[in-house]
Tab-separated table of C-alpha atoms in Angstrom:
chain	number	residue	atom	x	y	z
A	1281	UNK	CA	8.961	9.642	-5.640
A	1282	UNK	CA	8.174	8.255	-9.084
A	1283	UNK	CA	5.414	6.147	-10.632
A	1284	UNK	CA	7.140	3.281	-12.403
A	1285	UNK	CA	4.630	2.129	-15.012
A	1286	UNK	CA	1.048	2.326	-16.183
A	1287	UNK	CA	-1.081	5.262	-17.235
A	1288	UNK	CA	0.783	7.685	-14.929
A	1289	UNK	CA	4.240	6.296	-15.717
A	1290	UNK	CA	7.082	8.716	-15.049
A	1291	UNK	CA	5.105	11.142	-12.876
A	1292	UNK	CA	7.278	12.565	-10.081
A	1293	UNK	CA	6.210	13.947	-6.720
A	1294	UNK	CA	8.545	15.841	-4.405
A	1295	UNK	CA	8.313	14.571	-0.844
A	1296	UNK	CA	8.775	17.249	1.838
A	1297	UNK	CA	12.058	16.817	3.704
A	1298	UNK	CA	10.208	17.043	7.012
A	1299	UNK	CA	8.407	13.731	6.387
A	1300	UNK	CA	9.147	10.799	8.674
A	1301	UNK	CA	7.869	8.305	6.093
A	1302	UNK	CA	10.386	6.459	3.942
A	1303	UNK	CA	8.810	5.569	0.624
A	1304	UNK	CA	9.685	2.184	-0.825
A	1305	UNK	CA	12.688	2.806	-3.053
A	1306	UNK	CA	12.114	2.833	-6.809
A	1307	UNK	CA	14.518	-0.112	-7.112
A	1308	UNK	CA	12.638	-2.230	-4.561
A	1309	UNK	CA	9.230	-1.146	-5.868
A	1310	UNK	CA	10.062	-1.980	-9.473
A	1311	UNK	CA	11.484	-5.386	-8.533
A	1312	UNK	CA	8.636	-6.424	-6.251
A	1313	UNK	CA	6.045	-5.418	-8.847
A	1314	UNK	CA	7.901	-7.551	-11.406
A	1315	UNK	CA	7.321	-10.480	-9.033
A	1316	UNK	CA	3.732	-9.532	-8.210
A	1317	UNK	CA	2.522	-9.598	-11.813
A	1318	UNK	CA	2.975	-13.389	-11.642
A	1319	UNK	CA	0.334	-13.497	-8.886
A	1320	UNK	CA	-2.025	-10.567	-9.462
A	1321	UNK	CA	-3.713	-9.103	-12.509
A	1322	UNK	CA	-3.797	-5.478	-11.389
A	1323	UNK	CA	-6.052	-4.434	-14.264
A	1324	UNK	CA	-9.456	-4.255	-12.594
A	1325	UNK	CA	-8.213	-5.469	-9.193
A	1326	UNK	CA	-9.372	-4.057	-5.877
A	1327	UNK	CA	-6.417	-3.110	-3.690
A	1328	UNK	CA	-5.756	-1.952	-0.139
A	1329	UNK	CA	-2.606	-0.067	0.877
A	1330	UNK	CA	-2.021	-0.019	4.645
A	1331	UNK	CA	0.409	2.395	6.328
A	1332	UNK	CA	0.425	4.290	3.026
A	1333	UNK	CA	3.038	6.847	4.078
A	1334	UNK	CA	3.652	8.960	0.986
A	1335	UNK	CA	1.160	6.992	-1.122
A	1336	UNK	CA	3.858	5.613	-3.419
A	1337	UNK	CA	2.330	2.118	-3.592
A	1338	UNK	CA	-1.257	3.418	-3.824
A	1339	UNK	CA	-0.359	5.627	-6.766
A	1340	UNK	CA	1.486	2.769	-8.458
A	1341	UNK	CA	-1.565	0.522	-8.037
A	1342	UNK	CA	-3.829	3.216	-9.440
A	1343	UNK	CA	-1.504	3.698	-12.397
A	1344	UNK	CA	-1.448	-0.055	-13.090
A	1345	UNK	CA	-5.203	-0.124	-13.614
A	1346	UNK	CA	-6.733	-1.171	-10.300
A	1347	UNK	CA	-10.469	-0.574	-10.375
A	1348	UNK	CA	-10.372	0.532	-6.744
A	1349	UNK	CA	-7.564	1.463	-4.358
A	1350	UNK	CA	-8.096	2.192	-0.663
A	1351	UNK	CA	-5.192	3.976	0.995
A	1352	UNK	CA	-5.021	4.074	4.810
A	1353	UNK	CA	-2.630	6.474	6.553
A	1354	UNK	CA	-2.948	7.984	10.041
A	1355	UNK	CA	-0.446	10.836	9.855
A	1356	UNK	CA	-2.239	14.059	8.933
A	1357	UNK	CA	0.575	15.525	6.828
A	1358	UNK	CA	1.177	12.294	4.934
A	1359	UNK	CA	-2.551	11.906	4.281
A	1360	UNK	CA	-2.718	15.446	2.933
A	1361	UNK	CA	0.299	14.761	0.693
A	1362	UNK	CA	-1.466	11.692	-0.775
A	1363	UNK	CA	-4.564	13.802	-1.446
A	1364	UNK	CA	-2.429	16.459	-3.138
A	1365	UNK	CA	-0.763	13.827	-5.358
A	1366	UNK	CA	-4.178	12.526	-6.385
A	1367	UNK	CA	-5.338	16.034	-7.233
A	1368	UNK	CA	-2.276	16.527	-9.432
A	1369	UNK	CA	-2.920	13.244	-11.247
A	1370	UNK	CA	-6.550	14.025	-11.958
A	1371	UNK	CA	-5.755	17.602	-12.941
A	1372	UNK	CA	-3.604	16.259	-15.777
A	1373	UNK	CA	-6.575	14.265	-17.024
A	1374	UNK	CA	-8.755	17.378	-17.159
A	1375	UNK	CA	-11.035	16.219	-14.351
A	1376	UNK	CA	-11.645	17.755	-10.977
A	1377	UNK	CA	-11.203	15.368	-8.061
A	1378	UNK	CA	-13.863	15.112	-5.442
A	1379	UNK	CA	-12.385	15.727	-2.019
A	1380	UNK	CA	-14.859	15.482	0.816
A	1381	UNK	CA	-14.768	17.493	3.999
A	1382	UNK	CA	-11.981	17.254	6.549
A	1383	UNK	CA	-14.590	16.098	9.041
A	1384	UNK	CA	-14.739	12.589	7.611
A	1385	UNK	CA	-11.001	12.451	6.846
A	1386	UNK	CA	-11.500	11.143	3.311
A	1387	UNK	CA	-10.112	12.261	0.024
A	1388	UNK	CA	-11.448	10.703	-3.126
A	1389	UNK	CA	-10.662	10.661	-6.793
A	1390	UNK	CA	-11.950	8.266	-9.392
A	1391	UNK	CA	-10.939	4.719	-8.363
A	1392	UNK	CA	-9.160	5.759	-5.159
A	1393	UNK	CA	-10.109	6.553	-1.591
A	1394	UNK	CA	-7.498	8.039	0.743
A	1395	UNK	CA	-8.524	7.485	4.357
A	1396	UNK	CA	-6.938	9.122	7.353
A	1397	UNK	CA	-7.334	6.340	9.893
A	1398	UNK	CA	-5.581	3.978	12.275
A	1399	UNK	CA	-4.747	0.801	10.331
A	1400	UNK	CA	-5.658	-1.599	13.144
A	1401	UNK	CA	-9.043	0.020	13.725
A	1402	UNK	CA	-9.701	0.045	9.991
A	1403	UNK	CA	-8.796	-3.637	9.577
A	1404	UNK	CA	-10.941	-4.702	12.527
A	1405	UNK	CA	-13.990	-2.850	11.179
A	1406	UNK	CA	-13.528	-3.532	7.450
A	1407	UNK	CA	-16.097	-5.811	5.802
A	1408	UNK	CA	-14.703	-5.665	2.268
A	1409	UNK	CA	-12.433	-8.104	0.483
A	1410	UNK	CA	-9.514	-7.232	-1.763
A	1411	UNK	CA	-7.532	-8.910	-4.512
A	1412	UNK	CA	-4.321	-7.350	-3.240
A	1413	UNK	CA	-3.235	-5.893	0.104
A	1414	UNK	CA	0.091	-4.160	0.718
A	1415	UNK	CA	1.357	-3.090	4.142
A	1416	UNK	CA	4.470	-1.035	4.834
A	1417	UNK	CA	4.392	-0.430	8.589
A	1418	UNK	CA	7.216	1.252	10.483
A	1419	UNK	CA	9.858	-1.459	10.849
A	1420	UNK	CA	9.951	-0.890	14.623
A	1421	UNK	CA	6.182	-1.345	15.038
A	1422	UNK	CA	5.736	-3.940	17.783
A	1423	UNK	CA	2.539	-5.303	16.163
A	1424	UNK	CA	4.245	-5.868	12.801
A	1425	UNK	CA	4.501	-9.685	13.218
A	1426	UNK	CA	0.745	-9.909	13.854
A	1427	UNK	CA	-0.261	-8.364	10.520
A	1428	UNK	CA	-0.386	-11.548	8.369
A	1429	UNK	CA	-2.673	-13.284	10.867
A	1430	UNK	CA	-4.822	-10.194	11.303
A	1431	UNK	CA	-5.335	-9.736	7.539
A	1432	UNK	CA	-6.066	-13.416	6.883
A	1433	UNK	CA	-8.228	-14.069	9.960
A	1434	UNK	CA	-10.354	-10.985	9.265
A	1435	UNK	CA	-11.033	-12.355	5.768
A	1436	UNK	CA	-9.865	-9.214	3.979
A	1437	UNK	CA	-8.384	-11.164	1.074
A	1438	UNK	CA	-10.431	-12.755	-1.669
A	1439	UNK	CA	-9.801	-16.532	-1.949
A	1440	UNK	CA	-6.921	-16.113	-4.410
A	1441	UNK	CA	-5.855	-12.716	-3.079
A	1442	UNK	CA	-2.313	-11.748	-2.127
A	1443	UNK	CA	-0.947	-9.942	0.936
A	1444	UNK	CA	2.493	-8.338	0.770
A	1445	UNK	CA	4.227	-7.166	3.935
A	1446	UNK	CA	7.275	-4.915	3.710
A	1447	UNK	CA	9.563	-5.336	6.712
A	1448	UNK	CA	13.109	-5.149	8.014
A	1449	UNK	CA	15.679	-7.949	8.028
A	1450	UNK	CA	14.888	-8.967	11.615
A	1451	UNK	CA	11.643	-10.698	10.637
A	1452	UNK	CA	11.307	-14.192	9.214
A	1453	UNK	CA	7.853	-15.373	8.162
A	1454	UNK	CA	8.921	-18.534	6.333
A	1455	UNK	CA	7.217	-20.762	8.935
A	1456	UNK	CA	3.890	-18.922	8.746
A	1457	UNK	CA	1.175	-21.285	7.423
A	1458	UNK	CA	0.125	-18.808	4.722
A	1459	UNK	CA	3.643	-17.777	3.662
A	1460	UNK	CA	4.225	-17.872	-0.094
A	1461	UNK	CA	7.670	-16.381	-0.710
A	1462	UNK	CA	10.225	-13.814	0.437
A	1463	UNK	CA	12.076	-11.238	-1.633
A	1464	UNK	CA	14.879	-8.917	-0.569
A	1465	UNK	CA	16.150	-5.854	-2.422
A	1466	UNK	CA	18.957	-4.152	-0.515
A	1467	UNK	CA	17.671	-3.502	2.997
A	1468	UNK	CA	14.021	-3.856	1.945
A	1469	UNK	CA	12.286	-7.188	2.590
A	1470	UNK	CA	8.920	-8.362	1.299
A	1471	UNK	CA	7.015	-11.417	2.511
A	1472	UNK	CA	4.096	-12.647	0.420
A	1473	UNK	CA	1.083	-14.492	1.826
A	1474	UNK	CA	-2.018	-16.202	0.434
A	1475	UNK	CA	-5.155	-17.182	2.412
């Protein structure tokens, strides 16, 4: 897993082979971010990464200058991997990350919070708004088609915010009232939405 650009550009992290998560490929990630810079100024933006998996998108957002990134991942091992990546990033800067107790399932570093939580519970209880929200749920997740409505109806996006949903080829959101555009890179599909 590699950070494509920004202050941590080129940093690599080895993902354990035992992981079930499939990080967004570098090819797809680089191409979708080339599209996203037309819609979002990441420098100073507040971002939310749902179903974070390995944290690839969260780390990219952090590297691109987001003032705040919230990463939400339920799997214990994946959450720990994200925390470890954050520790490695901050160690290179000569700072010591603050990681709170396991009891509250949070790991923090400057500008980023890694939460170990169920995405649907988090979304339903969240009272914050974000400039950018990215979701990469398991492609077989039965609730996947409900995510655009859930994000928009809960008011998690700022008025000119952007929601990006990564999904498989079996989904078509072009008729959704908040649909903006669709991009496909190999087998990876992204649908973009605005409130």
